[in-house]
Short mmCIF file of C-alpha atoms and ligand atoms in Angstrom, two decimals:
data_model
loop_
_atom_site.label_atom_id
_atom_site.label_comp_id
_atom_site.label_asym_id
_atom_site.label_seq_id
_atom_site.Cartn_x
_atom_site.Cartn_y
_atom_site.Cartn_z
CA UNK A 1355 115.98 107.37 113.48
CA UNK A 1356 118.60 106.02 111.19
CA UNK A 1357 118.88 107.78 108.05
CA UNK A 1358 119.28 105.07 105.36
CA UNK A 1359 119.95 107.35 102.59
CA UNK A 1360 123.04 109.46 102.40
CA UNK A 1361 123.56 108.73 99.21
CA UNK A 1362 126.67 106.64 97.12
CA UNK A 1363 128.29 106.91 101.14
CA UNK A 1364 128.68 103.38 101.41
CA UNK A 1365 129.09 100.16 99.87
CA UNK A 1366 126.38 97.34 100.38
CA UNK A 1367 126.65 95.14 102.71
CA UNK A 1368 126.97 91.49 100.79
CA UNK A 1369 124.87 89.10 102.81
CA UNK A 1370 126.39 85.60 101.80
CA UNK A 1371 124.27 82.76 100.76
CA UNK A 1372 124.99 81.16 104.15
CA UNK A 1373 123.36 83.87 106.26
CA UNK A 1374 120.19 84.73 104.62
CA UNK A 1375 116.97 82.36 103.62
CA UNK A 1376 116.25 83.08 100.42
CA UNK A 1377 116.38 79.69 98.04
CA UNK A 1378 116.34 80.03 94.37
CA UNK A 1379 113.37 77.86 94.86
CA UNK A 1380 111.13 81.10 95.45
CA UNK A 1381 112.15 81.71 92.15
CA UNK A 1382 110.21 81.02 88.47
CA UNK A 1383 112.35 78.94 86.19
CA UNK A 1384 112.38 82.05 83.68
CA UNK A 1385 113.62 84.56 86.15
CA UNK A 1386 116.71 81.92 86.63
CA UNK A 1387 117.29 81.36 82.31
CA UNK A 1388 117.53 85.55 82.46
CA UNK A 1389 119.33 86.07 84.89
CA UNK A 1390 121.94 82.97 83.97
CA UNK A 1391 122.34 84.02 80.73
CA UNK A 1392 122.89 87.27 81.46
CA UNK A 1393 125.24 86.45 84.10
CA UNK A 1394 126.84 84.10 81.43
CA UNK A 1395 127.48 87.15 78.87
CA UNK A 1396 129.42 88.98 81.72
CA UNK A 1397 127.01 91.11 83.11
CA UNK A 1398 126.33 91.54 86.56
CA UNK A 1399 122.94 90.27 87.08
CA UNK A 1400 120.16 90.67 89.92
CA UNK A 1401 116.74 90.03 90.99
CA UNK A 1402 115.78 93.41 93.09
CA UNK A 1403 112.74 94.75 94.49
CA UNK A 1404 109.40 93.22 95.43
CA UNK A 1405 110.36 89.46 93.86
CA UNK A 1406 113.68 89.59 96.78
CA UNK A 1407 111.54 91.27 99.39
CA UNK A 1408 108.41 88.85 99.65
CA UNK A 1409 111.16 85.42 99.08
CA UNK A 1410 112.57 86.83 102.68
CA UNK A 1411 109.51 86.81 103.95
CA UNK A 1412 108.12 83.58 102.49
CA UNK A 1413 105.57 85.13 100.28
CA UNK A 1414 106.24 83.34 97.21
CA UNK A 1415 106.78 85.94 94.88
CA UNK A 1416 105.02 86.07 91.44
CA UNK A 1417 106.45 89.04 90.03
CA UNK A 1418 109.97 88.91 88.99
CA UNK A 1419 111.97 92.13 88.26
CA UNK A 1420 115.82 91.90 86.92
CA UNK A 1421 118.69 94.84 87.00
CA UNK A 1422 121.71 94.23 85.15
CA UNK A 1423 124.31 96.70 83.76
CA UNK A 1424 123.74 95.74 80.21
CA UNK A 1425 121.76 97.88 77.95
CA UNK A 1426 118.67 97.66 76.75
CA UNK A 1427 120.25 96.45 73.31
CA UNK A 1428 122.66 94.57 74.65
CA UNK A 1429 119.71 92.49 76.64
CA UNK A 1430 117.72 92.72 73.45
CA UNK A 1431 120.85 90.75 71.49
CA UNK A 1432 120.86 88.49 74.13
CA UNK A 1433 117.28 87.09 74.24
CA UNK A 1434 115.41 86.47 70.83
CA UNK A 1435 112.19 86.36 73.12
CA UNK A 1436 112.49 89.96 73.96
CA UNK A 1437 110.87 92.90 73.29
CA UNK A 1438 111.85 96.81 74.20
CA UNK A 1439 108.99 98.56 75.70
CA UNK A 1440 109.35 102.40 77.17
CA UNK A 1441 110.35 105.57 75.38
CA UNK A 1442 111.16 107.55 78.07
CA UNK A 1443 113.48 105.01 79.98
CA UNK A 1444 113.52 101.87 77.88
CA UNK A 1445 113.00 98.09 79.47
CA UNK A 1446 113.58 94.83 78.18
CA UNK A 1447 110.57 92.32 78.66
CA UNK A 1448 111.76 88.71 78.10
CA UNK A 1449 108.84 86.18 77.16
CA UNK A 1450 108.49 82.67 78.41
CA UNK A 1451 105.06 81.57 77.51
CA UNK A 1452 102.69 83.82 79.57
CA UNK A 1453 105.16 84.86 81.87
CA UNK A 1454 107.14 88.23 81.13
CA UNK A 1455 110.49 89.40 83.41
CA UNK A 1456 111.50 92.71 83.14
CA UNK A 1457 114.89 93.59 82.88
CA UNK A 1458 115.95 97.22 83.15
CA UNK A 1459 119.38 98.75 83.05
CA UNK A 1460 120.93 100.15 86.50
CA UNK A 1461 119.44 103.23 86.37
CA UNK A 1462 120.91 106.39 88.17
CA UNK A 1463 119.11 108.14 91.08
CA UNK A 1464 117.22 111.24 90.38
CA UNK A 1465 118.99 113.26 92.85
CA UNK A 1466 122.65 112.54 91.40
CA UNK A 1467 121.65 113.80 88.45
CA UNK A 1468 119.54 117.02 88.82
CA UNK A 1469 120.61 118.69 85.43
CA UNK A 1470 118.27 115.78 83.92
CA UNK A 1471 115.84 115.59 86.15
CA UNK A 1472 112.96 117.47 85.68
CA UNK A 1473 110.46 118.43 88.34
CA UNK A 1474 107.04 120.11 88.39
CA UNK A 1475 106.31 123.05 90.80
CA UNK A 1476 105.70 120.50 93.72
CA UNK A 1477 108.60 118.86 92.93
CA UNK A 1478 107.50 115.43 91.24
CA UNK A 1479 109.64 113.91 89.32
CA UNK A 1480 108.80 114.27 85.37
CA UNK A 1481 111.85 112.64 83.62
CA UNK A 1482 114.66 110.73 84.97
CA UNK A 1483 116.01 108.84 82.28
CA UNK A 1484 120.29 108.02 83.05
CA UNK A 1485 121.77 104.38 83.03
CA UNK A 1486 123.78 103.65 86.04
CA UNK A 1487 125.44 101.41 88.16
CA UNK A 1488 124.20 99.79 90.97
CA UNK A 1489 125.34 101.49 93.49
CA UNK A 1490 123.40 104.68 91.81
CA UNK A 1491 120.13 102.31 91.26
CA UNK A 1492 119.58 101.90 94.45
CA UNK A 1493 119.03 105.29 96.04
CA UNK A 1494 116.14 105.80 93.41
CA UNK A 1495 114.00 102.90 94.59
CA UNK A 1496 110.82 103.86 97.53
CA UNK A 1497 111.59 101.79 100.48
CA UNK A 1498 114.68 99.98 101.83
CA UNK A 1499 113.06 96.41 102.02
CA UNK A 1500 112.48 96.98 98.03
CA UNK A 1501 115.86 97.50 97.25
CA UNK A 1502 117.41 94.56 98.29
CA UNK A 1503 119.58 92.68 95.01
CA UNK A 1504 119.96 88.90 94.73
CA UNK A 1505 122.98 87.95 93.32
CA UNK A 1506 122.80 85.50 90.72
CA UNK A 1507 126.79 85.34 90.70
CA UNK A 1508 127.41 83.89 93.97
CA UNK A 1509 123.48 83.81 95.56
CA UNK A 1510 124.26 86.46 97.94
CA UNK A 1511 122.44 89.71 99.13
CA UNK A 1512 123.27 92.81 98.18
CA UNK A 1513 121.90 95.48 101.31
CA UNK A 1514 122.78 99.21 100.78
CA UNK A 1515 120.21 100.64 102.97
CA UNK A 1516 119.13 98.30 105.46
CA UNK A 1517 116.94 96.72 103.87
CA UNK A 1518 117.60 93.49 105.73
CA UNK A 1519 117.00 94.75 109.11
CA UNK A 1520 113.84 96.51 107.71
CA UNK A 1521 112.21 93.46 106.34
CA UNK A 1522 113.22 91.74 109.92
CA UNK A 1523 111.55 94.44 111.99
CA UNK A 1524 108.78 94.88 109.66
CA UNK A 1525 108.97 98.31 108.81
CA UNK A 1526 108.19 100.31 105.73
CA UNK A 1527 110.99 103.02 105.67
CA UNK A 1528 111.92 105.22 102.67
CA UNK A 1529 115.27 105.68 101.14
CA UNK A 1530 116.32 109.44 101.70
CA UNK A 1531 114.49 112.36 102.94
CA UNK A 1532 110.59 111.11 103.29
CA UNK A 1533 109.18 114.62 102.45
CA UNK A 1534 111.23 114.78 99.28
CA UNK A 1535 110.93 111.26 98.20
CA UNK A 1536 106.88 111.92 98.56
CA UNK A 1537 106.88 115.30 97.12
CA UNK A 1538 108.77 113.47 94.05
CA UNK A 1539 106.71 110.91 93.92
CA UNK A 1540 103.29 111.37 95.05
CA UNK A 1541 102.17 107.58 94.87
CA UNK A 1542 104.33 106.06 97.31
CA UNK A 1543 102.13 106.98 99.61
CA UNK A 1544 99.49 104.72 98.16
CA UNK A 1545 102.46 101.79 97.69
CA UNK A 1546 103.03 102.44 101.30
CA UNK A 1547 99.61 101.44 102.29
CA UNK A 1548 99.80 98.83 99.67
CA UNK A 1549 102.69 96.79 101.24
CA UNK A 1550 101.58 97.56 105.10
CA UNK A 1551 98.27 96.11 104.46
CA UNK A 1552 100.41 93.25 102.32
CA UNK A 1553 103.33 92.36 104.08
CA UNK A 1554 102.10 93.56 107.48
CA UNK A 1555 104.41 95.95 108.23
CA UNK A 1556 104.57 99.32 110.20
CA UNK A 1557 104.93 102.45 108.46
CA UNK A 1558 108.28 104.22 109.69
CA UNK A 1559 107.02 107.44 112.00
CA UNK A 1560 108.56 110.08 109.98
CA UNK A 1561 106.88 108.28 106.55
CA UNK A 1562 103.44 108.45 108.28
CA UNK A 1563 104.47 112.27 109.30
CA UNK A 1564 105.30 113.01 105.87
CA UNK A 1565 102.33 111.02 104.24
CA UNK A 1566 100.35 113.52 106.34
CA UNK A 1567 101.74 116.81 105.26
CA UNK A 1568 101.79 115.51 101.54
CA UNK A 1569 98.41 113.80 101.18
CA UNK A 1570 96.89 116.16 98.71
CA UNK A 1571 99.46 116.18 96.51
CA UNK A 1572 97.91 112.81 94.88
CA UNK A 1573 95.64 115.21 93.31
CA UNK A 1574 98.84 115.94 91.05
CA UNK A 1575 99.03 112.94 89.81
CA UNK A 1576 97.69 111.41 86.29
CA UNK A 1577 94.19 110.33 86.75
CA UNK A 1578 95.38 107.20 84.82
CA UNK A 1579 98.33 106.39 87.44
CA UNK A 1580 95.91 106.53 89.73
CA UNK A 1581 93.33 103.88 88.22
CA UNK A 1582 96.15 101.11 87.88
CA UNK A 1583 97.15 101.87 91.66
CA UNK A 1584 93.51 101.73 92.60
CA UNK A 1585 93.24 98.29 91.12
CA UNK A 1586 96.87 97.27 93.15
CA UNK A 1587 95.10 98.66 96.31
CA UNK A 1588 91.92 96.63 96.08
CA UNK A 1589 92.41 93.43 93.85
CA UNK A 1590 95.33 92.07 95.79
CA UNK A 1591 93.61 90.21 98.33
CA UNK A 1592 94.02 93.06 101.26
CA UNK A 1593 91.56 95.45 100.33
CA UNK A 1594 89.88 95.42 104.04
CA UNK A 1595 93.09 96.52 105.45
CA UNK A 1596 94.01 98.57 102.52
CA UNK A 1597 90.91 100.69 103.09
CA UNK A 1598 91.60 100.77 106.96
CA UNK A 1599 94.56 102.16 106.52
CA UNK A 1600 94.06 104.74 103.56
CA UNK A 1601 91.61 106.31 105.92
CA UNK A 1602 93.52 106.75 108.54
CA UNK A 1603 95.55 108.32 106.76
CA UNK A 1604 93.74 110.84 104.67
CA UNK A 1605 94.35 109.45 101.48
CA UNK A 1606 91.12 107.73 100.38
CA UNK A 1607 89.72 111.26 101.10
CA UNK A 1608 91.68 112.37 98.44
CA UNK A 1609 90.90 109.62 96.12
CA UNK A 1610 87.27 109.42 96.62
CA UNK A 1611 86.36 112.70 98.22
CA UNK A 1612 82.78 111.65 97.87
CA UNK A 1613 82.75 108.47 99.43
CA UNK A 1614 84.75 109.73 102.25
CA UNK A 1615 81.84 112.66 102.64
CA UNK A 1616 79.36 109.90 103.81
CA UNK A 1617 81.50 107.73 105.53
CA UNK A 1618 82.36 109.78 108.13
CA UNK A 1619 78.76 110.52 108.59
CA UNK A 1620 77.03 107.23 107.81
CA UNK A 1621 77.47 103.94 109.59
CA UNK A 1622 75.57 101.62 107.98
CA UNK A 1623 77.14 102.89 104.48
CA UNK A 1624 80.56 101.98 106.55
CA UNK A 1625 78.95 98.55 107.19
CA UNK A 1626 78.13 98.04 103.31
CA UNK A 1627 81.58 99.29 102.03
CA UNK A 1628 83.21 97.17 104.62
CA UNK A 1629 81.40 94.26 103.69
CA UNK A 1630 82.22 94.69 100.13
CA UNK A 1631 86.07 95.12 100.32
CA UNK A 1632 86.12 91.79 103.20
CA UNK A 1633 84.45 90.09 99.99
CA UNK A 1634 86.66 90.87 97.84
CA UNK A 1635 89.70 89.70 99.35
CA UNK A 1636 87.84 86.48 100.40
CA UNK A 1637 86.96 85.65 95.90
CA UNK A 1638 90.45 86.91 95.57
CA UNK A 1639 91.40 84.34 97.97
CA UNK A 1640 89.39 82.08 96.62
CA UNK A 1641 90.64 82.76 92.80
CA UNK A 1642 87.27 84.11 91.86
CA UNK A 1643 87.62 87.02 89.01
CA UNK A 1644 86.96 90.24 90.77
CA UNK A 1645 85.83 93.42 88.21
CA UNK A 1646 86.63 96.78 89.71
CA UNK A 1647 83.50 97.91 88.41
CA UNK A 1648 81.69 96.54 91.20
CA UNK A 1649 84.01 97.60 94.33
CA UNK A 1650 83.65 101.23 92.78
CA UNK A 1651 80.04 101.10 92.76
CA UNK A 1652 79.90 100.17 96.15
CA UNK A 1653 82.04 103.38 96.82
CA UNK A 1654 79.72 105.55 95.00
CA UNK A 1655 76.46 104.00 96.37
CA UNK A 1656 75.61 106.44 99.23
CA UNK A 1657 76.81 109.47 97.12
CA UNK A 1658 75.39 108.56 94.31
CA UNK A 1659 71.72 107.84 95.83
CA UNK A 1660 71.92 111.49 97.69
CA UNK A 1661 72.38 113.02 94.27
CA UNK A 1662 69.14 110.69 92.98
CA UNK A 1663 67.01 111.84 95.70
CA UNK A 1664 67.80 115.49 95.18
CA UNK A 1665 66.97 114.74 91.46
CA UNK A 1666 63.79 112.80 91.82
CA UNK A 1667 62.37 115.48 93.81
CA UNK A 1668 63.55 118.48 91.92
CA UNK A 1669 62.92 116.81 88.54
CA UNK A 1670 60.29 114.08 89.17
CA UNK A 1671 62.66 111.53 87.89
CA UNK A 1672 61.73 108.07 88.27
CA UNK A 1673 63.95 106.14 90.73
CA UNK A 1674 65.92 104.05 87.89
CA UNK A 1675 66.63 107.31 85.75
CA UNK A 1676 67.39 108.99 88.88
CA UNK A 1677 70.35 106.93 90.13
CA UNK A 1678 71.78 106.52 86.33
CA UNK A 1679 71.83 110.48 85.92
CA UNK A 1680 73.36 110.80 89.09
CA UNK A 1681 75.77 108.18 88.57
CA UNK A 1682 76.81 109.69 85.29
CA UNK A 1683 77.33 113.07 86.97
CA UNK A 1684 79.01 111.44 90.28
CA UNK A 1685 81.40 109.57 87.58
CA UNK A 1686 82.44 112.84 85.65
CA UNK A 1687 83.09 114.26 89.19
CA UNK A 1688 85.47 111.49 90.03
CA UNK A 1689 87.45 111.11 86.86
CA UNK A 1690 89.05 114.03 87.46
CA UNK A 1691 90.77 112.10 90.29
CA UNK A 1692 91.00 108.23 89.25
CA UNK A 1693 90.19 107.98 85.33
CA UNK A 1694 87.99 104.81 84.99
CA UNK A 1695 87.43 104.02 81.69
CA UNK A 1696 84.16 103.53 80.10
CA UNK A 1697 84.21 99.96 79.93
CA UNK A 1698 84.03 99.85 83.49
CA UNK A 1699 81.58 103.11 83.98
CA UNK A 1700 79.02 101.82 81.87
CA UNK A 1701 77.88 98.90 83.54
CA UNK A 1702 78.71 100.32 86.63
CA UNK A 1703 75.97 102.89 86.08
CA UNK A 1704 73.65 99.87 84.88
CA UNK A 1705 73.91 98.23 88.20
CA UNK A 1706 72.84 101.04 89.92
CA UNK A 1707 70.03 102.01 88.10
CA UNK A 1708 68.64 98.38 88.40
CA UNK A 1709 68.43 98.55 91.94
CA UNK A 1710 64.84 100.23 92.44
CA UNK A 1711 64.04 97.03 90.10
CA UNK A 1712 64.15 94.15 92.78
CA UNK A 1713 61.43 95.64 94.36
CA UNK A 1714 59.34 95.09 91.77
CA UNK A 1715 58.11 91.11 92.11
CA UNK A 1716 54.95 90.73 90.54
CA UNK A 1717 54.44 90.79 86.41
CA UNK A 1718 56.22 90.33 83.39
CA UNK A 1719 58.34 93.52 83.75
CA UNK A 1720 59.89 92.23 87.10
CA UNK A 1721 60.43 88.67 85.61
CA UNK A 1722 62.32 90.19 82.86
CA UNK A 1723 64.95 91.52 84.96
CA UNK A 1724 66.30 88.12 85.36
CA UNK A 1725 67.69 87.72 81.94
CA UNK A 1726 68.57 91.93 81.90
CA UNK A 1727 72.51 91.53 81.08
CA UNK A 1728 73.72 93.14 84.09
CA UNK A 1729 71.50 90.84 86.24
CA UNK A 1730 74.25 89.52 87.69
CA UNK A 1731 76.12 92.07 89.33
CA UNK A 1732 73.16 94.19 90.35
CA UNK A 1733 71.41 90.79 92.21
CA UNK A 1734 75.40 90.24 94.16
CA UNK A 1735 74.90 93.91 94.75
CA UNK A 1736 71.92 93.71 96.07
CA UNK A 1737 72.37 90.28 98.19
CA UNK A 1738 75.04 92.78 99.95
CA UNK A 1739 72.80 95.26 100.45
CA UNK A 1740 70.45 92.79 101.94
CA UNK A 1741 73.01 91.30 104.14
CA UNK A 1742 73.81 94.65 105.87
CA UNK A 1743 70.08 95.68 106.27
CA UNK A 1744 69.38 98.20 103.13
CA UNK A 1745 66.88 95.56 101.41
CA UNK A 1746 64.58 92.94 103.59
CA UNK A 1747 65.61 89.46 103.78
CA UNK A 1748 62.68 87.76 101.47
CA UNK A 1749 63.44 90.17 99.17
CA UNK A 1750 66.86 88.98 98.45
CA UNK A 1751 65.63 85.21 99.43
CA UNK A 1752 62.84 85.97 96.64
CA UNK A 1753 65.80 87.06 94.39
CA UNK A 1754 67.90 83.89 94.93
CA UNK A 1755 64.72 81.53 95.07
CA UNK A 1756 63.59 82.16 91.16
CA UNK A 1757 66.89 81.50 89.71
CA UNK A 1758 66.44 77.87 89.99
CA UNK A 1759 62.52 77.57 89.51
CA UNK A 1760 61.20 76.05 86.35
CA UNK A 1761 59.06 78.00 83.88
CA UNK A 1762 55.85 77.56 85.83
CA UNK A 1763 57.31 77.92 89.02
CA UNK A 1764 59.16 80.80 88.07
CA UNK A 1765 55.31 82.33 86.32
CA UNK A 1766 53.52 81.83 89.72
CA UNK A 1767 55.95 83.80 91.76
CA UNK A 1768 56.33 86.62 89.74
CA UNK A 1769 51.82 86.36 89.60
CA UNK A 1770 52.08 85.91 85.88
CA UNK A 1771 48.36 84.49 85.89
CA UNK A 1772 47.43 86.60 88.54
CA UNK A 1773 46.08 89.04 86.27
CA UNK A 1774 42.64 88.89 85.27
CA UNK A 1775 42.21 88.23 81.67
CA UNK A 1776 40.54 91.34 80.25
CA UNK A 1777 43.55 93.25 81.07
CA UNK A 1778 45.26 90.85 78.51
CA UNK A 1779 44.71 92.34 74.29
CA UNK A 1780 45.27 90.43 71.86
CA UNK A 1781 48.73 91.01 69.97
CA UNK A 1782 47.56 92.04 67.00
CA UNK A 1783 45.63 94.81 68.01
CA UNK A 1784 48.42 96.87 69.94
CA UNK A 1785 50.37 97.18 66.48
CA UNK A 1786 47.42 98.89 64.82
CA UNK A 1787 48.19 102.20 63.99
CA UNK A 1788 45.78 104.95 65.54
CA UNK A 1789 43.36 106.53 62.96
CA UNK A 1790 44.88 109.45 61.85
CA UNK A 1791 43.00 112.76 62.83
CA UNK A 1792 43.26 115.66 60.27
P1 ATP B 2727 104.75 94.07 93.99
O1 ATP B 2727 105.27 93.47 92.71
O2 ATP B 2727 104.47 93.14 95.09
O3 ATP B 2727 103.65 95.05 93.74
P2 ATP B 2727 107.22 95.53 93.96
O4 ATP B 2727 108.01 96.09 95.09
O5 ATP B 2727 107.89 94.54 93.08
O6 ATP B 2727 105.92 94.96 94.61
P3 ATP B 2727 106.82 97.04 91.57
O7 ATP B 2727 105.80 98.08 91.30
O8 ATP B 2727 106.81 95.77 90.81
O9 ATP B 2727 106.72 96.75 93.13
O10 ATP B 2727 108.23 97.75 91.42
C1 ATP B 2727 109.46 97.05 91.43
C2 ATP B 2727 110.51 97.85 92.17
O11 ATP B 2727 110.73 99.10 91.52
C3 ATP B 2727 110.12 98.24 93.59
O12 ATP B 2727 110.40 97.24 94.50
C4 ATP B 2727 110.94 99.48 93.82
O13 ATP B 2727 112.26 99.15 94.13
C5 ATP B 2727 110.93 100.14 92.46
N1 ATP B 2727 109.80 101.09 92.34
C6 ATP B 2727 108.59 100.86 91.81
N2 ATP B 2727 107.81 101.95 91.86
C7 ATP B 2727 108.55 102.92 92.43
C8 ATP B 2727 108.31 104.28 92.75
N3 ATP B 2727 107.15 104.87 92.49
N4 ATP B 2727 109.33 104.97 93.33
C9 ATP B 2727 110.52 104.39 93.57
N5 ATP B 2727 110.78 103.12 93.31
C10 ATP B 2727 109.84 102.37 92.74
MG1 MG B 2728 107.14 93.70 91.30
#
């Protein structure tokens, strides 16, 4: 294996317009104005990482990231449209409308520069925080085919680790040493599942070795960090493969250690979650919103129900109560891993609890659940629980059916009048007050 990171040893290769594919076309008009202007001003100015990477490979990029040797102030005097976000390493984000680039100053690698580099006891990286030059920015990038620079100067390619040949083979190879570039890092590992299941690449042999030996150090990093890469993983439109490939890896065992528990022991809860994440991708596809709330409690659906039964049982809990305490408690287990804030939890739990509910279809009480807010999601929940065998068929048909009855439709199937009419007391008389006994 080639090592593509000895670092500052060599200078890039400069892949000329001629010889490469990628046409400013790819390109959003704003990216261009920031990088002209800057280009303009006499700085050097690049496009570099993901935005370069997926324009080889025809992806149309979305995302546009810019690296220039100007400051942060001296892009901030440039732009009035800019704002400085960051304390600990300061970027420029340049406004057009909706769309924001990101411009951030070369930044030196964190191995040049270990007097100002701290690392924790595993040896993640906790501050790195020295401007640069290029030729310094580009050993502290993750993988080779993400550090490639577009020129704007001349519309070449600038390729200091093989980045090129990477993207052609479709490989996933890290700059430098992979255990130390893990160990510093912990979620690369997660960004290296994220852009084989993307791009369809291979993961480089000695990355999957290393991703093996360093899989439980994601439990070192922020819960938060890991909520805003859970939402990469699964909301991109690649969340079947995603999932594949975290397992075989160990990681989603260390992101959900719950879910992983009955996985590996229960098929048709394999069946369900697969179902879920192939649905995903095809709204996401479709450009239907997707809300992480319901992938997660998909995830926690087995888990969560084991924990219901134990407390139903134990405490005579009714079914609803049963699955919202144990959600709650499942929840406070797995924040400790992936925070998920409350806006997220909350209805999450709601859906769950609801479930025992479409079983009910006779009477008021099962009617109501129709205009319960969380209807919704817990009905699309449940349609998927149908569709891989958890729920009969007219049950879910049942479901689908009284959405679009009328009012007396909708009355007879839920056996409104069913009820003979003694049952029914008159309003008044269920407000009375009792007598008061002394
Ligand atoms: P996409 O936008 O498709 O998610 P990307 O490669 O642009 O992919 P970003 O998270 O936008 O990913 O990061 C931009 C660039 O910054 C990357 O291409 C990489 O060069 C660098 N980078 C981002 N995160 C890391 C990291 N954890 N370690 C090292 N380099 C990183
Ligand atoms: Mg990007």
């Amino acid at each position: 294996m080639k090592n593509s990171g000895s670092p500052r040893s060599h200078a890039p290769k400069i892949i000329p317009r001629a010889a490469h594919n990628v046409s400013r076309k790819e390109f959003s008009k704003s990216a261009l104005k920031v990088l002209y202007r800057l280009d303009k001003a006499g700085y050097q100015s690049f496009l570099v990482g993901g935005c370069v990477r997926d324009a080889m490979l025809e992806l149309h990029p979305k995302d546009f990231d810019v690296a220039t040797n100007a400051t942060p102030d001296e892009v901030r005097a440039l732009f009035g449209n800019c704002r400085l976000i960051g304390r600990r390493f300061r970027l420029a984000h340049v406004r057009f409308g909706r769309e924001i680039i990101e411009v951030a100053t070369f930044r030196a690698a964190a191995i040049h520069v270990d007097d100002d580099v701290e690392h924790d006891r595993e040896g993640r990286i906790l501050r790195d925080n020295v401007y640069g030059s290029i030729d310094e920015d580009v050993w502290r990038r993750d993988f080779t085919c993400n550090a490639l620079y577009y020129n704007i100067a001349d519309f070449s390619i600038w390729d200091y680790t093989g980045g090129v040949e990477d993207v052609e083979r479709r490989q996933l190879v890290l700059i430098g040493d992979p255990e130390q570039r893990l160990r510093e890092d912990p979620v690369r590992m997660l960004r290296a599942i994220r852009f084989a299941a993307k791009l369809e690449f291979s993961i480089d042999p000695a990355v999957v070795r290393a991703i093996h030996h360093h899989a439980g150090l994601l439990t070192n990093v922020p819960a938060a960090r890991l909520f805003d890469e859970f939402l990469k993983l699964f909301q991109s439109g690649h969340a079947e493969r995603t999932f594949e490939l975290l397992r075989e890896h160990g990681l989603f065992a260390e992101m959900f250690p719950a879910t992983e528990q009955e996985l590996a022991r229960d098929s048709d809860f394999l069946r369900f979650v697969l179902a879920a994440v192939r649905n995903t991708d095809r709204r996401v596809h479709a450009g239907k919103s997707v809300t992480p709330m319901f992938l997660l409690g998909v995830f926690f659906w087995a888990p969560v129900r084991k924990l219901a039964e134990i407390r139903r049982v134990q405490e005579k809990m009714p079914e609803s109560q049963a699955l919202s305490v144990a959600a709650y408690d499942l929840v406070a287990q797995q924040q400790r891993r992936i925070s998920i804030p409350r806006r997220f939890t909350v209805p999450m739990r709601e859906m769950l609890a609801l479930q025992p509910r479409f079983l009910q279809m006779r009477g008021k009480r099962a009617m109501k659940l129709l205009s319960h807010r969380r209807f919704r999601a817990a009905y699309d929940f449940m349609l998927l629980r149908a569709r891989t065998g958890q729920i009969a068929g007219e049950t879910a048909d049942f479901w689908t059916d009284v959405q679009t009855q009328s009012g007396d439709e909708r009355a007879a199937s839920f056996q409104l009048n069913a009820r003979p009419a003694k049952q029914r007391r008159p309003r008044g008389r269920r407000r009375r007050k009792k007598p008061q006994v002394p």
